[in-house]
Amino acid sequence: MKSLLIKLTHGLSEQDTTEHELQLIKEWVAKNYLTYKDNVYKFHSKYRAGTLGLIQNNTAYLHVIGENVKDLYIEEIGVATEGDLIIAKRLLGKRGTPAAVIAEIVGREQTYSIGYIIEKYGHRSLVDLKSEHPVGAELSEEELNNHNLGDLFKIDNFENKVIEFLGNLDDPLVDEKIVLAQFNKHDEFDEEVLKLAKSFPEVDASKYPKRKDLRALPFSTIDPVTAKDFDDAICWDDANSTLYVAIADVSEYVKPFGPIDDEAIYRSFSIYLPHRSIPMLPRELSETLCSLQPHKDRLSYVFQMQLDRESLEVVHSEVYEAIIHSKRRFNYEEIDLFFEGKLKPQNSDEEEVLDAISKLKPITDALREKRLKIGFDFRSSEIEMKIDEQHHILSTHEAEETPSHSLIEDCMLLANKEAAARYDRGIFRIHEPPSQAKLQVLYQELSSIGIQIEMKDTVKETIEFIQEQARDLNLESEVDTLIIRAQMQARYAPMNYGHFGLGFERYTHFTSPIRRYSDLIVHRLLKAINAGDTAEGSYVLRNIESLSMAISEKEREASTIEIEFMARKYARWANENIGKEFKAKISATDPELRGELKDEIVGAKLQLTAHDNFVLFEDVIVRIDKVDIARAKIFATVVRRVDV
């Protein structure tokens, strides 16, 4: 429902509506919520759609859908509840805070939630997993008694009904079902989608005479050791100072409004859990035909970029459809060993590829150095987790960015920048500067741990001064995490607003169409521009405002799923270690004391109690006291400071 409201906020072409959407739209037209002009449906200027926020004294604010739109004050909420999707009528001509009245409740922001059975005072009930409030959907007394305590159910919040039994809270295997069900995610593809994905033949170069044949070039892929979907391959022509970035040509197979495309839009992102992925595209494409596998002909979309070695600027670039033949699939660890002189080529192909990579490294090192003069270098850590077949934690560790990661990153950044330079309206990856209010909170937090705040000429210079002090205190990662938290969230937008974190005037996502729908749209747009096909370009851009917003929402969903799954694994581990003591670091002191585990297991978030005052980032010993498995929360007591 929210995606439909987003579309109608920006304008939805009648030919792009589904049968179900059109039925609702006609009802809303009859109620004058919508206008219909030039075959486009859009909210009437008197009406807004949004999500109802926190309710206080029967009033609330409506968080209106759309960019740079003020929230609307709702004086009488009636039967509406927090999280409801609302169509509201603006109260025009009223002084003070912009206000509105509820015209209709049309759904819930969270369409699905998880309920589970608890027992209190001898009475069983079905409650929300996170809040323990009774859910709208009900089970009969007989059904409640026929199920076990802790049994979990997927709830349709709009219809107020139980739609699926998921399992029991005591089973670690149910955690995956919980995090996926709350956003209605699934691994399986419909038979129609699979049938089409399986119908594509292996690449036959003779059938693509218009594509550039780059199969003789020494392309290679460099990815995590566990990767199966190889989006990108690189090749460096040192003699001509030219970098080739070849990207899987997903748009050749996934056509707009076809069954695979419909499913790809719905998913928008691949989801990566510690033990497996839930792909955006069927595995027949994502892990096989589109994946740039070694020693196989593959269709690709290639940026060819010639660099000036002095300025490191791209002096000429072109993007085109091609066929490549990757000579080798490397993982990051192998390339790092090569840079350390510990890996030697085993054949002529490897010798050619590794020779090119060795000559490319000084180029990407210089590109990185140049980039960091205008952008930021953040050292926040990412946790990698391994789990066993029963979904218990085996190990965790903080991932490190190594020279091989940096090399690939700067190749991809270069291609993404070049893609963004080719249009003025499309999909941009934007990151706006932090607000002054957020910066003030950050500065107060840092002052509390002895970091001097000295306002420089620019925000960048001020933050770099803070980072210098953090290095002296050996708190680089911790302080960078706070700085990142103070910033705006990067998102997709149809117009360019620049990327503050990277320091780029224009930026987009071009390099991962197997796992990000945004990149697929960019490919389609660039192909239309190259072909001079204004009709196709207009077709791609027709609903770009609503599509950008919807993809940003899907990105947050995917991130939430990945984070919550790991939180549930941490909670189950902690439940097996109640009463034990571990090393931790204070991660927040206001509004409540929180910490993060820094022991044999790292990264678990803790809610802390203490009998003394502690400062931000102080190293402490904690004792795990209690675990709330349902809400994935770990409660611990600070036992003592760590002796320095």
GROMACS .gro file of N, CA, C and O in nm, residues 548-601:
model
  216
  548SER      N    1   1.252   0.602  -0.714
  548SER     CA    2   1.367   0.635  -0.630
  548SER      C    3   1.333   0.623  -0.483
  548SER      O    4   1.409   0.567  -0.404
  549MET      N    5   1.217   0.676  -0.445
  549MET     CA    6   1.175   0.670  -0.306
  549MET      C    7   1.147   0.527  -0.263
  549MET      O    8   1.187   0.484  -0.152
  550ALA      N    9   1.082   0.450  -0.349
  550ALA     CA   10   1.048   0.312  -0.315
  550ALA      C   11   1.175   0.227  -0.299
  550ALA      O   12   1.184   0.143  -0.208
  551ILE      N   13   1.274   0.248  -0.388
  551ILE     CA   14   1.399   0.172  -0.378
  551ILE      C   15   1.472   0.206  -0.248
  551ILE      O   16   1.530   0.119  -0.183
  552SER      N   17   1.470   0.333  -0.209
  552SER     CA   18   1.533   0.372  -0.083
  552SER      C   19   1.467   0.301   0.035
  552SER      O   20   1.535   0.259   0.130
  553GLU      N   21   1.335   0.288   0.030
  553GLU     CA   22   1.262   0.216   0.136
  553GLU      C   23   1.303   0.069   0.138
  553GLU      O   24   1.325   0.010   0.244
  554LYS      N   25   1.313   0.009   0.021
  554LYS     CA   26   1.352  -0.132   0.012
  554LYS      C   27   1.494  -0.154   0.064
  554LYS      O   28   1.525  -0.257   0.122
  555GLU      N   29   1.580  -0.055   0.040
  555GLU     CA   30   1.717  -0.066   0.092
  555GLU      C   31   1.717  -0.070   0.244
  555GLU      O   32   1.790  -0.149   0.305
  556ARG      N   33   1.635   0.015   0.305
  556ARG     CA   34   1.626   0.015   0.452
  556ARG      C   35   1.570  -0.116   0.504
  556ARG      O   36   1.612  -0.167   0.609
  557GLU      N   37   1.473  -0.173   0.432
  557GLU     CA   38   1.418  -0.303   0.471
  557GLU      C   39   1.526  -0.410   0.470
  557GLU      O   40   1.539  -0.488   0.566
  558ALA      N   41   1.603  -0.416   0.362
  558ALA     CA   42   1.708  -0.518   0.350
  558ALA      C   43   1.810  -0.502   0.461
  558ALA      O   44   1.854  -0.601   0.522
  559SER      N   45   1.848  -0.378   0.492
  559SER     CA   46   1.945  -0.352   0.598
  559SER      C   47   1.889  -0.394   0.734
  559SER      O   48   1.960  -0.456   0.815
  560THR      N   49   1.762  -0.363   0.758
  560THR     CA   50   1.698  -0.401   0.885
  560THR      C   51   1.697  -0.552   0.903
  560THR      O   52   1.725  -0.604   1.012
  561ILE      N   53   1.665  -0.624   0.797
  561ILE     CA   54   1.662  -0.771   0.803
  561ILE      C   55   1.799  -0.826   0.839
  561ILE      O   56   1.812  -0.912   0.927
  562GLU      N   57   1.903  -0.776   0.774
  562GLU     CA   58   2.038  -0.824   0.799
  562GLU      C   59   2.082  -0.795   0.942
  562GLU      O   60   2.141  -0.881   1.010
  563ILE      N   61   2.051  -0.675   0.992
  563ILE     CA   62   2.091  -0.636   1.128
  563ILE      C   63   2.012  -0.715   1.232
  563ILE      O   64   2.068  -0.764   1.332
  564GLU      N   65   1.880  -0.728   1.211
  564GLU     CA   66   1.796  -0.797   1.309
  564GLU      C   67   1.828  -0.946   1.317
  564GLU      O   68   1.821  -1.005   1.425
  565PHE      N   69   1.863  -1.007   1.205
  565PHE     CA   70   1.897  -1.148   1.209
  565PHE      C   71   2.019  -1.170   1.299
  565PHE      O   72   2.019  -1.259   1.384
  566MET      N   73   2.121  -1.086   1.283
  566MET     CA   74   2.240  -1.100   1.366
  566MET      C   75   2.209  -1.071   1.512
  566MET      O   76   2.261  -1.138   1.602
  567ALA      N   77   2.121  -0.974   1.538
  567ALA     CA   78   2.082  -0.944   1.676
  567ALA      C   79   2.016  -1.065   1.742
  567ALA      O   80   2.037  -1.093   1.860
  568ARG      N   81   1.936  -1.138   1.665
  568ARG     CA   82   1.870  -1.258   1.720
  568ARG      C   83   1.972  -1.368   1.747
  568ARG      O   84   1.959  -1.444   1.843
  569LYS      N   85   2.074  -1.378   1.663
  569LYS     CA   86   2.179  -1.477   1.689
  569LYS      C   87   2.258  -1.441   1.814
  569LYS      O   88   2.291  -1.528   1.896
  570TYR      N   89   2.289  -1.311   1.831
  570TYR     CA   90   2.359  -1.266   1.951
  570TYR      C   91   2.277  -1.297   2.077
  570TYR      O   92   2.331  -1.341   2.179
  571ALA      N   93   2.146  -1.272   2.068
  571ALA     CA   94   2.060  -1.294   2.185
  571ALA      C   95   2.060  -1.441   2.226
  571ALA      O   96   2.066  -1.474   2.345
  572ARG      N   97   2.056  -1.530   2.130
  572ARG     CA   98   2.055  -1.674   2.163
  572ARG      C   99   2.191  -1.716   2.222
  572ARG      O  100   2.195  -1.798   2.314
  573TRP      N  101   2.299  -1.659   2.170
  573TRP     CA  102   2.430  -1.688   2.228
  573TRP      C  103   2.436  -1.639   2.372
  573TRP      O  104   2.482  -1.710   2.462
  574ALA      N  105   2.388  -1.516   2.394
  574ALA     CA  106   2.391  -1.458   2.529
  574ALA      C  107   2.307  -1.539   2.627
  574ALA      O  108   2.343  -1.554   2.745
  575ASN      N  109   2.196  -1.594   2.577
  575ASN     CA  110   2.109  -1.673   2.664
  575ASN      C  111   2.178  -1.799   2.716
  575ASN      O  112   2.143  -1.852   2.821
  576GLU      N  113   2.277  -1.847   2.640
  576GLU     CA  114   2.356  -1.963   2.683
  576GLU      C  115   2.471  -1.924   2.774
  576GLU      O  116   2.544  -2.010   2.824
  577ASN      N  117   2.488  -1.792   2.794
  577ASN     CA  118   2.602  -1.744   2.873
  577ASN      C  119   2.560  -1.651   2.985
  577ASN      O  120   2.638  -1.565   3.029
  578ILE      N  121   2.437  -1.669   3.035
  578ILE     CA  122   2.388  -1.586   3.146
  578ILE      C  123   2.473  -1.613   3.271
  578ILE      O  124   2.506  -1.727   3.303
  579GLY      N  125   2.511  -1.504   3.336
  579GLY     CA  126   2.594  -1.514   3.456
  579GLY      C  127   2.743  -1.505   3.429
  579GLY      O  128   2.823  -1.488   3.522
  580LYS      N  129   2.783  -1.514   3.302
  580LYS     CA  130   2.926  -1.508   3.269
  580LYS      C  131   2.969  -1.364   3.243
  580LYS      O  132   2.888  -1.279   3.207
  581GLU      N  133   3.100  -1.342   3.259
  581GLU     CA  134   3.155  -1.208   3.242
  581GLU      C  135   3.235  -1.197   3.112
  581GLU      O  136   3.304  -1.291   3.073
  582PHE      N  137   3.224  -1.079   3.047
  582PHE     CA  138   3.292  -1.056   2.920
  582PHE      C  139   3.341  -0.911   2.913
  582PHE      O  140   3.289  -0.823   2.982
  583LYS      N  141   3.438  -0.888   2.824
  583LYS     CA  142   3.486  -0.753   2.798
  583LYS      C  143   3.387  -0.682   2.706
  583LYS      O  144   3.331  -0.741   2.615
  584ALA      N  145   3.368  -0.553   2.732
  584ALA     CA  146   3.278  -0.472   2.650
  584ALA      C  147   3.328  -0.329   2.648
  584ALA      O  148   3.419  -0.293   2.723
  585LYS      N  149   3.268  -0.249   2.562
  585LYS     CA  150   3.302  -0.107   2.553
  585LYS      C  151   3.173  -0.027   2.561
  585LYS      O  152   3.073  -0.062   2.497
  586ILE      N  153   3.174   0.079   2.641
  586ILE     CA  154   3.057   0.167   2.652
  586ILE      C  155   3.035   0.236   2.517
  586ILE      O  156   3.124   0.303   2.465
  587SER      N  157   2.915   0.220   2.460
  587SER     CA  158   2.886   0.278   2.329
  587SER      C  159   2.792   0.397   2.336
  587SER      O  160   2.780   0.473   2.240
  588ALA      N  161   2.724   0.415   2.450
  588ALA     CA  162   2.634   0.530   2.467
  588ALA      C  163   2.608   0.550   2.617
  588ALA      O  164   2.601   0.453   2.693
  589THR      N  165   2.594   0.675   2.655
  589THR     CA  166   2.563   0.707   2.795
  589THR      C  167   2.432   0.783   2.809
  589THR      O  168   2.379   0.797   2.919
  590ASP      N  169   2.380   0.833   2.699
  590ASP     CA  170   2.258   0.911   2.702
  590ASP      C  171   2.171   0.873   2.581
  590ASP      O  172   2.224   0.863   2.469
  591PRO      N  173   2.043   0.847   2.598
  591PRO     CA  174   1.963   0.860   2.720
  591PRO      C  175   1.977   0.741   2.816
  591PRO      O  176   1.927   0.746   2.927
  592GLU      N  177   2.041   0.633   2.772
  592GLU     CA  178   2.062   0.520   2.860
  592GLU      C  179   2.201   0.463   2.835
  592GLU      O  180   2.262   0.487   2.732
  593LEU      N  181   2.248   0.387   2.933
  593LEU     CA  182   2.381   0.328   2.922
  593LEU      C  183   2.374   0.204   2.833
  593LEU      O  184   2.296   0.113   2.857
  594ARG      N  185   2.457   0.204   2.728
  594ARG     CA  186   2.462   0.090   2.637
  594ARG      C  187   2.606   0.052   2.610
  594ARG      O  188   2.697   0.135   2.625
  595GLY      N  189   2.625  -0.072   2.569
  595GLY     CA  190   2.759  -0.118   2.541
  595GLY      C  191   2.763  -0.213   2.423
  595GLY      O  192   2.659  -0.252   2.368
  596GLU      N  193   2.885  -0.252   2.385
  596GLU     CA  194   2.904  -0.346   2.276
  596GLU      C  195   3.011  -0.446   2.316
  596GLU      O  196   3.116  -0.408   2.368
  597LEU      N  197   2.982  -0.573   2.296
  597LEU     CA  198   3.073  -0.679   2.336
  597LEU      C  199   3.203  -0.673   2.255
  597LEU      O  200   3.202  -0.657   2.134
  598LYS      N  201   3.316  -0.688   2.325
  598LYS     CA  202   3.449  -0.686   2.261
  598LYS      C  203   3.532  -0.800   2.319
  598LYS      O  204   3.639  -0.779   2.376
  599ASP      N  205   3.484  -0.921   2.303
  599ASP     CA  206   3.550  -1.036   2.364
  599ASP      C  207   3.566  -1.145   2.258
  599ASP      O  208   3.588  -1.115   2.142
  600GLU      N  209   3.550  -1.272   2.299
  600GLU     CA  210   3.555  -1.382   2.202
  600GLU      C  211   3.446  -1.365   2.097
  600GLU      O  212   3.461  -1.405   1.982
  601ILE      N  213   3.336  -1.306   2.139
  601ILE     CA  214   3.229  -1.264   2.048
  601ILE      C  215   3.228  -1.112   2.047
  601ILE      O  216   3.230  -1.049   2.152
   0.00000   0.00000   0.00000
